[in-house]
Amino acid sequence: MPPLNLGNQQPRTPLSADDAWRANADRAAGTVLFFDFDGTLAPVGDDPTAVQPAPRVLDAIEALAPLVRRIAIVSARPVDFLRDRLGGLAGVDLYGLYGLEHSHSGGETVTEPAALPWVPTMAELAELARTELPAGTLVEFKRLSVALHWRTAPQLGEAVQEWGQAQADRLGLRVQGGRMVLELKPPVDRDKGMVIGEAVRDVNAAWYFGDDVSDIKAFAALRARAAADPNFLGVCVAVANPETGQEVADAADLTIDSPAALGDFLAEAARHLA
């Protein structure tokens, strides 16, 4: 794997991934590991409702959980979807819909109060999208957001994005781009960067694993924490892909080849931290 620079953005001696885990070993009990889901723990598929975690990923997370302070999934998916795909994995915090929902260690799902009034708007928007967008567009209604996918019909990308932006302007919504998807969200101040920024205030080390442009905000939150505290260890890890991979890799310290490779990487990490 390529070298990486840890901590803040001041010049440091490049370290390998193994060296990074070794540097983390004496602070494992104070470390949080954050993971995106789609494209990171699970490969992206044509049908977003059918994706499953890559082989070995859940076993590796289960092995890491008792060695670190927290493990959290921070995703655009709803909490219920994440809970189902993790197969009952215990002790993992779930942040769904970019932080509009959360569940800590298997507890109840809590929704950001400011987002709740937007549920009817999102339901109406999903129905409108199914009526007005061309065949081949997949409309994913997530209660607090609507995702418009064109993975199976790449030629529709421009038209879908134009329609989505027009609806966002009309309704006062926020837009989040991604890998062949445009997501429309309520105008509520929650994103992955805010989730990570809040969660790392009292920890001394954190890793974030992501693959898409929304994950760059999470990387920035780790870098801001490191800039404020030279004793904080923050590592930003990109999972490679042919769509947004280069942009995300340019913002990261380290790149992993795929979700499948992440399973092997985490298994090795468990051995270092143990």
PDB file of C-alpha atoms in Angstrom:
ATOM      1  CA  MET A   1       0.000   0.000   0.000  1.00  0.00           C
ATOM      2  CA  PRO A   2       1.177   3.565  -0.615  1.00  0.00           C
ATOM      3  CA  PRO A   3       2.627   5.711   2.177  1.00  0.00           C
ATOM      4  CA  LEU A   4       0.391   7.999   4.154  1.00  0.00           C
ATOM      5  CA  ASN A   5       0.717  11.095   6.275  1.00  0.00           C
ATOM      6  CA  LEU A   6      -1.038  10.981   9.625  1.00  0.00           C
ATOM      7  CA  GLY A   7      -2.507  13.639  11.858  1.00  0.00           C
ATOM      8  CA  ASN A   8      -2.804  17.210  10.637  1.00  0.00           C
ATOM      9  CA  GLN A   9      -1.620  18.536   7.302  1.00  0.00           C
ATOM     10  CA  GLN A  10       1.820  19.618   8.501  1.00  0.00           C
ATOM     11  CA  PRO A  11       4.711  17.732   6.869  1.00  0.00           C
ATOM     12  CA  ARG A  12       5.353  14.379   8.540  1.00  0.00           C
ATOM     13  CA  THR A  13       7.414  11.324   7.788  1.00  0.00           C
ATOM     14  CA  PRO A  14       5.355   9.060   5.495  1.00  0.00           C
ATOM     15  CA  LEU A  15       4.221   5.814   7.153  1.00  0.00           C
ATOM     16  CA  SER A  16       2.965   2.577   5.692  1.00  0.00           C
ATOM     17  CA  ALA A  17      -0.460   1.246   6.632  1.00  0.00           C
ATOM     18  CA  ASP A  18       1.187  -1.266   8.977  1.00  0.00           C
ATOM     19  CA  ASP A  19       3.096   1.548  10.657  1.00  0.00           C
ATOM     20  CA  ALA A  20      -0.141   3.496  11.046  1.00  0.00           C
ATOM     21  CA  TRP A  21      -1.811   0.613  12.877  1.00  0.00           C
ATOM     22  CA  ARG A  22       1.246   0.143  15.061  1.00  0.00           C
ATOM     23  CA  ALA A  23       1.165   3.840  15.929  1.00  0.00           C
ATOM     24  CA  ASN A  24      -2.467   3.318  16.893  1.00  0.00           C
ATOM     25  CA  ALA A  25      -1.848   0.196  18.980  1.00  0.00           C
ATOM     26  CA  ASP A  26      -1.037   1.943  22.261  1.00  0.00           C
ATOM     27  CA  ARG A  27      -4.202   4.068  21.989  1.00  0.00           C
ATOM     28  CA  ALA A  28      -6.584   1.420  20.651  1.00  0.00           C
ATOM     29  CA  ALA A  29      -8.884   1.702  23.664  1.00  0.00           C
ATOM     30  CA  GLY A  30      -9.487   5.358  22.751  1.00  0.00           C
ATOM     31  CA  THR A  31      -9.912   4.830  19.004  1.00  0.00           C
ATOM     32  CA  VAL A  32     -13.091   5.143  16.938  1.00  0.00           C
ATOM     33  CA  LEU A  33     -13.401   3.444  13.552  1.00  0.00           C
ATOM     34  CA  PHE A  34     -15.953   5.001  11.179  1.00  0.00           C
ATOM     35  CA  PHE A  35     -17.174   3.323   7.994  1.00  0.00           C
ATOM     36  CA  ASP A  36     -19.359   4.377   5.116  1.00  0.00           C
ATOM     37  CA  PHE A  37     -21.535   1.500   3.858  1.00  0.00           C
ATOM     38  CA  ASP A  38     -22.119   1.548   0.079  1.00  0.00           C
ATOM     39  CA  GLY A  39     -18.879   1.238  -1.844  1.00  0.00           C
ATOM     40  CA  THR A  40     -16.915   0.776   1.388  1.00  0.00           C
ATOM     41  CA  LEU A  41     -18.287  -2.126   3.404  1.00  0.00           C
ATOM     42  CA  ALA A  42     -20.384  -3.330   0.470  1.00  0.00           C
ATOM     43  CA  PRO A  43     -19.830  -3.200  -3.299  1.00  0.00           C
ATOM     44  CA  VAL A  44     -22.139  -0.872  -5.221  1.00  0.00           C
ATOM     45  CA  GLY A  45     -24.732  -2.748  -7.284  1.00  0.00           C
ATOM     46  CA  ASP A  46     -27.372  -2.006  -9.900  1.00  0.00           C
ATOM     47  CA  ASP A  47     -30.128  -2.571  -7.342  1.00  0.00           C
ATOM     48  CA  PRO A  48     -29.325  -0.533  -4.206  1.00  0.00           C
ATOM     49  CA  THR A  49     -31.839  -2.535  -2.169  1.00  0.00           C
ATOM     50  CA  ALA A  50     -29.985  -5.814  -2.788  1.00  0.00           C
ATOM     51  CA  VAL A  51     -26.414  -4.978  -1.771  1.00  0.00           C
ATOM     52  CA  GLN A  52     -24.684  -6.967   0.964  1.00  0.00           C
ATOM     53  CA  PRO A  53     -21.411  -6.470   2.886  1.00  0.00           C
ATOM     54  CA  ALA A  54     -18.304  -7.855   1.219  1.00  0.00           C
ATOM     55  CA  PRO A  55     -16.913 -11.190   2.443  1.00  0.00           C
ATOM     56  CA  ARG A  56     -14.966 -11.066   5.732  1.00  0.00           C
ATOM     57  CA  VAL A  57     -15.969  -7.453   6.479  1.00  0.00           C
ATOM     58  CA  LEU A  58     -18.466  -8.226   9.235  1.00  0.00           C
ATOM     59  CA  ASP A  59     -16.208 -10.854  10.816  1.00  0.00           C
ATOM     60  CA  ALA A  60     -13.337  -8.360  10.841  1.00  0.00           C
ATOM     61  CA  ILE A  61     -15.486  -5.628  12.428  1.00  0.00           C
ATOM     62  CA  GLU A  62     -16.682  -8.088  15.068  1.00  0.00           C
ATOM     63  CA  ALA A  63     -13.040  -8.933  15.871  1.00  0.00           C
ATOM     64  CA  LEU A  64     -12.101  -5.248  16.087  1.00  0.00           C
ATOM     65  CA  ALA A  65     -15.049  -4.151  18.248  1.00  0.00           C
ATOM     66  CA  PRO A  66     -13.633  -5.258  21.629  1.00  0.00           C
ATOM     67  CA  LEU A  67     -10.225  -3.744  20.798  1.00  0.00           C
ATOM     68  CA  VAL A  68     -11.359  -0.150  20.178  1.00  0.00           C
ATOM     69  CA  ARG A  69     -13.593   2.392  21.885  1.00  0.00           C
ATOM     70  CA  ARG A  70     -16.319   2.539  19.243  1.00  0.00           C
ATOM     71  CA  ILE A  71     -17.190   1.374  15.760  1.00  0.00           C
ATOM     72  CA  ALA A  72     -19.737   3.393  13.806  1.00  0.00           C
ATOM     73  CA  ILE A  73     -21.340   3.164  10.374  1.00  0.00           C
ATOM     74  CA  VAL A  74     -22.073   6.582   8.846  1.00  0.00           C
ATOM     75  CA  SER A  75     -24.178   6.193   5.729  1.00  0.00           C
ATOM     76  CA  ALA A  76     -26.764   7.658   3.396  1.00  0.00           C
ATOM     77  CA  ARG A  77     -28.862   4.552   4.117  1.00  0.00           C
ATOM     78  CA  PRO A  78     -31.620   4.530   6.757  1.00  0.00           C
ATOM     79  CA  VAL A  79     -30.710   3.031  10.126  1.00  0.00           C
ATOM     80  CA  ASP A  80     -33.132   0.123   9.658  1.00  0.00           C
ATOM     81  CA  PHE A  81     -31.426  -0.844   6.401  1.00  0.00           C
ATOM     82  CA  LEU A  82     -27.999  -0.767   8.065  1.00  0.00           C
ATOM     83  CA  ARG A  83     -29.224  -2.785  11.034  1.00  0.00           C
ATOM     84  CA  ASP A  84     -30.572  -5.446   8.692  1.00  0.00           C
ATOM     85  CA  ARG A  85     -27.391  -5.665   6.605  1.00  0.00           C
ATOM     86  CA  LEU A  86     -25.137  -5.906   9.661  1.00  0.00           C
ATOM     87  CA  GLY A  87     -26.916  -9.087  10.668  1.00  0.00           C
ATOM     88  CA  GLY A  88     -27.249  -8.316  14.343  1.00  0.00           C
ATOM     89  CA  LEU A  89     -23.642  -7.225  14.808  1.00  0.00           C
ATOM     90  CA  ALA A  90     -23.537  -6.020  18.410  1.00  0.00           C
ATOM     91  CA  GLY A  91     -22.184  -2.798  19.842  1.00  0.00           C
ATOM     92  CA  VAL A  92     -21.970  -0.819  16.600  1.00  0.00           C
ATOM     93  CA  ASP A  93     -23.345   2.721  16.371  1.00  0.00           C
ATOM     94  CA  LEU A  94     -25.412   3.510  13.268  1.00  0.00           C
ATOM     95  CA  TYR A  95     -25.786   6.957  11.706  1.00  0.00           C
ATOM     96  CA  GLY A  96     -28.258   6.859   8.842  1.00  0.00           C
ATOM     97  CA  LEU A  97     -29.290   9.402   6.222  1.00  0.00           C
ATOM     98  CA  TYR A  98     -26.122  11.455   6.737  1.00  0.00           C
ATOM     99  CA  GLY A  99     -26.855  11.703  10.459  1.00  0.00           C
ATOM    100  CA  LEU A 100     -30.575  12.523  10.305  1.00  0.00           C
ATOM    101  CA  GLU A 101     -31.096   9.204  12.126  1.00  0.00           C
ATOM    102  CA  HIS A 102     -28.927   7.411  14.669  1.00  0.00           C
ATOM    103  CA  SER A 103     -28.918   4.368  16.903  1.00  0.00           C
ATOM    104  CA  HIS A 104     -26.264   3.704  19.541  1.00  0.00           C
ATOM    105  CA  SER A 105     -25.201   0.135  20.357  1.00  0.00           C
ATOM    106  CA  GLY A 106     -28.430  -1.450  19.170  1.00  0.00           C
ATOM    107  CA  GLY A 107     -30.727   1.070  20.853  1.00  0.00           C
ATOM    108  CA  GLU A 108     -33.797   2.721  19.422  1.00  0.00           C
ATOM    109  CA  THR A 109     -33.596   4.814  16.271  1.00  0.00           C
ATOM    110  CA  VAL A 110     -33.654   8.541  16.973  1.00  0.00           C
ATOM    111  CA  THR A 111     -34.605  10.998  14.217  1.00  0.00           C
ATOM    112  CA  GLU A 112     -33.392  14.578  14.006  1.00  0.00           C
ATOM    113  CA  PRO A 113     -36.534  16.544  15.028  1.00  0.00           C
ATOM    114  CA  ALA A 114     -36.011  19.269  12.436  1.00  0.00           C
ATOM    115  CA  ALA A 115     -36.231  16.682   9.639  1.00  0.00           C
ATOM    116  CA  LEU A 116     -39.538  15.107  10.623  1.00  0.00           C
ATOM    117  CA  PRO A 117     -41.813  17.806   9.083  1.00  0.00           C
ATOM    118  CA  TRP A 118     -40.242  17.024   5.700  1.00  0.00           C
ATOM    119  CA  VAL A 119     -41.445  13.411   5.519  1.00  0.00           C
ATOM    120  CA  PRO A 120     -44.650  14.237   3.546  1.00  0.00           C
ATOM    121  CA  THR A 121     -42.673  16.409   1.126  1.00  0.00           C
ATOM    122  CA  MET A 122     -40.241  13.573   0.474  1.00  0.00           C
ATOM    123  CA  ALA A 123     -43.054  11.084  -0.105  1.00  0.00           C
ATOM    124  CA  GLU A 124     -44.714  13.424  -2.613  1.00  0.00           C
ATOM    125  CA  LEU A 125     -41.376  14.061  -4.315  1.00  0.00           C
ATOM    126  CA  ALA A 126     -40.739  10.330  -4.723  1.00  0.00           C
ATOM    127  CA  GLU A 127     -44.129   9.874  -6.392  1.00  0.00           C
ATOM    128  CA  LEU A 128     -43.479  12.839  -8.677  1.00  0.00           C
ATOM    129  CA  ALA A 129     -40.090  11.427  -9.633  1.00  0.00           C
ATOM    130  CA  ARG A 130     -41.628   8.072 -10.543  1.00  0.00           C
ATOM    131  CA  THR A 131     -44.159   9.869 -12.731  1.00  0.00           C
ATOM    132  CA  GLU A 132     -41.936  12.414 -14.466  1.00  0.00           C
ATOM    133  CA  LEU A 133     -38.476  10.843 -14.781  1.00  0.00           C
ATOM    134  CA  PRO A 134     -37.745   8.567 -17.748  1.00  0.00           C
ATOM    135  CA  ALA A 135     -37.817   4.778 -17.542  1.00  0.00           C
ATOM    136  CA  GLY A 136     -34.481   3.496 -16.327  1.00  0.00           C
ATOM    137  CA  THR A 137     -34.307   5.918 -13.407  1.00  0.00           C
ATOM    138  CA  LEU A 138     -34.471   4.162 -10.050  1.00  0.00           C
ATOM    139  CA  VAL A 139     -36.256   6.248  -7.401  1.00  0.00           C
ATOM    140  CA  GLU A 140     -35.310   5.285  -3.838  1.00  0.00           C
ATOM    141  CA  PHE A 141     -37.572   6.738  -1.135  1.00  0.00           C
ATOM    142  CA  LYS A 142     -35.857   6.803   2.276  1.00  0.00           C
ATOM    143  CA  ARG A 143     -38.550   8.608   4.301  1.00  0.00           C
ATOM    144  CA  LEU A 144     -36.291  11.631   4.949  1.00  0.00           C
ATOM    145  CA  SER A 145     -34.670  11.782   1.528  1.00  0.00           C
ATOM    146  CA  VAL A 146     -35.122  10.694  -2.086  1.00  0.00           C
ATOM    147  CA  ALA A 147     -32.263   9.220  -4.100  1.00  0.00           C
ATOM    148  CA  LEU A 148     -32.383   9.250  -7.908  1.00  0.00           C
ATOM    149  CA  HIS A 149     -30.160   6.540  -9.447  1.00  0.00           C
ATOM    150  CA  TRP A 150     -29.188   6.160 -13.102  1.00  0.00           C
ATOM    151  CA  ARG A 151     -26.597   3.370 -12.820  1.00  0.00           C
ATOM    152  CA  THR A 152     -28.448   1.053 -15.193  1.00  0.00           C
ATOM    153  CA  ALA A 153     -29.064   3.897 -17.676  1.00  0.00           C
ATOM    154  CA  PRO A 154     -25.984   6.170 -17.662  1.00  0.00           C
ATOM    155  CA  GLN A 155     -27.315   8.194 -20.579  1.00  0.00           C
ATOM    156  CA  LEU A 156     -30.007   9.596 -18.265  1.00  0.00           C
ATOM    157  CA  GLY A 157     -27.552  11.169 -15.842  1.00  0.00           C
ATOM    158  CA  GLU A 158     -27.746  14.723 -17.130  1.00  0.00           C
ATOM    159  CA  ALA A 159     -31.545  14.765 -17.359  1.00  0.00           C
ATOM    160  CA  VAL A 160     -31.974  13.252 -13.884  1.00  0.00           C
ATOM    161  CA  GLN A 161     -29.588  15.758 -12.344  1.00  0.00           C
ATOM    162  CA  GLU A 162     -31.317  18.692 -14.023  1.00  0.00           C
ATOM    163  CA  TRP A 163     -34.732  17.475 -12.813  1.00  0.00           C
ATOM    164  CA  GLY A 164     -33.432  16.898  -9.300  1.00  0.00           C
ATOM    165  CA  GLN A 165     -31.819  20.317  -9.061  1.00  0.00           C
ATOM    166  CA  ALA A 166     -35.004  21.981 -10.301  1.00  0.00           C
ATOM    167  CA  GLN A 167     -37.047  20.188  -7.623  1.00  0.00           C
ATOM    168  CA  ALA A 168     -34.529  21.111  -4.948  1.00  0.00           C
ATOM    169  CA  ASP A 169     -34.775  24.768  -5.967  1.00  0.00           C
ATOM    170  CA  ARG A 170     -38.573  24.606  -6.006  1.00  0.00           C
ATOM    171  CA  LEU A 171     -38.922  22.954  -2.603  1.00  0.00           C
ATOM    172  CA  GLY A 172     -35.922  24.428  -0.806  1.00  0.00           C
ATOM    173  CA  LEU A 173     -34.125  21.090  -0.491  1.00  0.00           C
ATOM    174  CA  ARG A 174     -30.424  20.280  -0.387  1.00  0.00           C
ATOM    175  CA  VAL A 175     -28.677  18.200  -3.031  1.00  0.00           C
ATOM    176  CA  GLN A 176     -25.994  15.566  -2.467  1.00  0.00           C
ATOM    177  CA  GLY A 177     -24.256  14.083  -5.474  1.00  0.00           C
ATOM    178  CA  GLY A 178     -22.725  10.620  -5.533  1.00  0.00           C
ATOM    179  CA  ARG A 179     -21.838   7.630  -7.659  1.00  0.00           C
ATOM    180  CA  MET A 180     -24.467   7.782 -10.419  1.00  0.00           C
ATOM    181  CA  VAL A 181     -26.971   9.107  -7.901  1.00  0.00           C
ATOM    182  CA  LEU A 182     -28.426  12.447  -6.851  1.00  0.00           C
ATOM    183  CA  GLU A 183     -30.011  12.674  -3.422  1.00  0.00           C
ATOM    184  CA  LEU A 184     -32.505  15.314  -2.306  1.00  0.00           C
ATOM    185  CA  LYS A 185     -32.540  16.034   1.434  1.00  0.00           C
ATOM    186  CA  PRO A 186     -34.284  18.387   3.872  1.00  0.00           C
ATOM    187  CA  PRO A 187     -32.552  21.715   4.569  1.00  0.00           C
ATOM    188  CA  VAL A 188     -31.303  20.457   7.944  1.00  0.00           C
ATOM    189  CA  ASP A 189     -27.711  20.941   9.068  1.00  0.00           C
ATOM    190  CA  ARG A 190     -26.545  17.328   9.279  1.00  0.00           C
ATOM    191  CA  ASP A 191     -23.870  15.688   7.152  1.00  0.00           C
ATOM    192  CA  LYS A 192     -21.075  13.173   7.609  1.00  0.00           C
ATOM    193  CA  GLY A 193     -18.572  15.862   8.523  1.00  0.00           C
ATOM    194  CA  MET A 194     -20.780  17.106  11.355  1.00  0.00           C
ATOM    195  CA  VAL A 195     -21.349  13.566  12.655  1.00  0.00           C
ATOM    196  CA  ILE A 196     -17.621  12.837  12.722  1.00  0.00           C
ATOM    197  CA  GLY A 197     -16.703  16.230  14.156  1.00  0.00           C
ATOM    198  CA  GLU A 198     -19.023  15.696  17.119  1.00  0.00           C
ATOM    199  CA  ALA A 199     -18.040  12.068  17.671  1.00  0.00           C
ATOM    200  CA  VAL A 200     -14.261  12.650  17.873  1.00  0.00           C
ATOM    201  CA  ARG A 201     -14.231  15.539  20.344  1.00  0.00           C
ATOM    202  CA  ASP A 202     -13.140  13.363  23.266  1.00  0.00           C
ATOM    203  CA  VAL A 203     -11.170  10.579  21.565  1.00  0.00           C
ATOM    204  CA  ASN A 204      -7.464  10.397  20.810  1.00  0.00           C
ATOM    205  CA  ALA A 205      -7.570   8.500  17.520  1.00  0.00           C
ATOM    206  CA  ALA A 206     -10.021   7.868  14.680  1.00  0.00           C
ATOM    207  CA  TRP A 207     -10.054   6.277  11.232  1.00  0.00           C
ATOM    208  CA  TYR A 208     -12.661   7.001   8.561  1.00  0.00           C
ATOM    209  CA  PHE A 209     -13.197   4.660   5.582  1.00  0.00           C
ATOM    210  CA  GLY A 210     -15.204   5.991   2.613  1.00  0.00           C
ATOM    211  CA  ASP A 211     -15.511   5.925  -1.150  1.00  0.00           C
ATOM    212  CA  ASP A 212     -17.686   8.848  -2.265  1.00  0.00           C
ATOM    213  CA  VAL A 213     -17.653  12.644  -2.366  1.00  0.00           C
ATOM    214  CA  SER A 214     -19.859  12.916   0.742  1.00  0.00           C
ATOM    215  CA  ASP A 215     -17.074  11.172   2.667  1.00  0.00           C
ATOM    216  CA  ILE A 216     -14.647  14.009   1.957  1.00  0.00           C
ATOM    217  CA  LYS A 217     -16.472  16.067   4.594  1.00  0.00           C
ATOM    218  CA  ALA A 218     -15.722  13.303   7.099  1.00  0.00           C
ATOM    219  CA  PHE A 219     -12.050  13.406   6.120  1.00  0.00           C
ATOM    220  CA  ALA A 220     -12.076  17.166   6.677  1.00  0.00           C
ATOM    221  CA  ALA A 221     -13.525  16.695  10.162  1.00  0.00           C
ATOM    222  CA  LEU A 222     -10.643  14.385  11.123  1.00  0.00           C
ATOM    223  CA  ARG A 223      -8.118  16.854   9.760  1.00  0.00           C
ATOM    224  CA  ALA A 224      -9.723  19.711  11.697  1.00  0.00           C
ATOM    225  CA  ARG A 225      -9.542  17.677  14.905  1.00  0.00           C
ATOM    226  CA  ALA A 226      -5.880  16.884  14.246  1.00  0.00           C
ATOM    227  CA  ALA A 227      -5.082  20.526  13.530  1.00  0.00           C
ATOM    228  CA  ALA A 228      -6.557  21.478  16.900  1.00  0.00           C
ATOM    229  CA  ASP A 229      -4.778  18.707  18.839  1.00  0.00           C
ATOM    230  CA  PRO A 230      -1.310  17.497  17.794  1.00  0.00           C
ATOM    231  CA  ASN A 231      -1.764  14.386  19.950  1.00  0.00           C
ATOM    232  CA  PHE A 232      -4.798  13.246  17.962  1.00  0.00           C
ATOM    233  CA  LEU A 233      -4.215  10.515  15.370  1.00  0.00           C
ATOM    234  CA  GLY A 234      -6.569  10.740  12.396  1.00  0.00           C
ATOM    235  CA  VAL A 235      -6.389   8.524   9.305  1.00  0.00           C
ATOM    236  CA  CYS A 236      -8.528   9.017   6.188  1.00  0.00           C
ATOM    237  CA  VAL A 237      -8.917   5.912   4.022  1.00  0.00           C
ATOM    238  CA  ALA A 238     -10.403   5.871   0.512  1.00  0.00           C
ATOM    239  CA  VAL A 239     -11.872   2.749  -1.086  1.00  0.00           C
ATOM    240  CA  ALA A 240     -11.079   2.823  -4.788  1.00  0.00           C
ATOM    241  CA  ASN A 241     -13.745   2.925  -7.500  1.00  0.00           C
ATOM    242  CA  PRO A 242     -13.898   4.027 -11.160  1.00  0.00           C
ATOM    243  CA  GLU A 243     -16.395   6.856 -10.578  1.00  0.00           C
ATOM    244  CA  THR A 244     -15.404   9.070  -7.645  1.00  0.00           C
ATOM    245  CA  GLY A 245     -12.344   7.116  -6.570  1.00  0.00           C
ATOM    246  CA  GLN A 246      -9.698   9.581  -7.701  1.00  0.00           C
ATOM    247  CA  GLU A 247     -11.339  12.595  -6.094  1.00  0.00           C
ATOM    248  CA  VAL A 248     -11.757  10.749  -2.806  1.00  0.00           C
ATOM    249  CA  ALA A 249      -8.263   9.223  -2.959  1.00  0.00           C
ATOM    250  CA  ASP A 250      -6.769  12.681  -3.466  1.00  0.00           C
ATOM    251  CA  ALA A 251      -8.389  13.744  -0.182  1.00  0.00           C
ATOM    252  CA  ALA A 252      -7.293  10.622   1.734  1.00  0.00           C
ATOM    253  CA  ASP A 253      -4.118   9.374   3.377  1.00  0.00           C
ATOM    254  CA  LEU A 254      -4.422   5.824   2.149  1.00  0.00           C
ATOM    255  CA  THR A 255      -6.294   3.924  -0.578  1.00  0.00           C
ATOM    256  CA  ILE A 256      -7.687   0.384  -0.443  1.00  0.00           C
ATOM    257  CA  ASP A 257      -8.549  -1.409  -3.675  1.00  0.00           C
ATOM    258  CA  SER A 258     -12.133  -2.516  -2.984  1.00  0.00           C
ATOM    259  CA  PRO A 259     -14.671  -3.473  -0.309  1.00  0.00           C
ATOM    260  CA  ALA A 260     -13.408  -7.056  -0.574  1.00  0.00           C
ATOM    261  CA  ALA A 261      -9.855  -5.874   0.088  1.00  0.00           C
ATOM    262  CA  LEU A 262     -11.131  -3.915   3.085  1.00  0.00           C
ATOM    263  CA  GLY A 263     -12.105  -7.167   4.780  1.00  0.00           C
ATOM    264  CA  ASP A 264      -8.523  -8.408   4.527  1.00  0.00           C
ATOM    265  CA  PHE A 265      -7.175  -5.030   5.638  1.00  0.00           C
ATOM    266  CA  LEU A 266      -9.326  -4.994   8.773  1.00  0.00           C
ATOM    267  CA  ALA A 267      -8.435  -8.564   9.637  1.00  0.00           C
ATOM    268  CA  GLU A 268      -4.778  -7.535   9.580  1.00  0.00           C
ATOM    269  CA  ALA A 269      -5.586  -4.434  11.649  1.00  0.00           C
ATOM    270  CA  ALA A 270      -7.128  -6.634  14.358  1.00  0.00           C
ATOM    271  CA  ARG A 271      -3.862  -8.514  14.659  1.00  0.00           C
ATOM    272  CA  HIS A 272      -1.924  -5.257  15.067  1.00  0.00           C
ATOM    273  CA  LEU A 273      -4.273  -3.840  17.700  1.00  0.00           C
ATOM    274  CA  ALA A 274      -4.513  -7.093  19.620  1.00  0.00           C
TER     275      ALA A 274
END
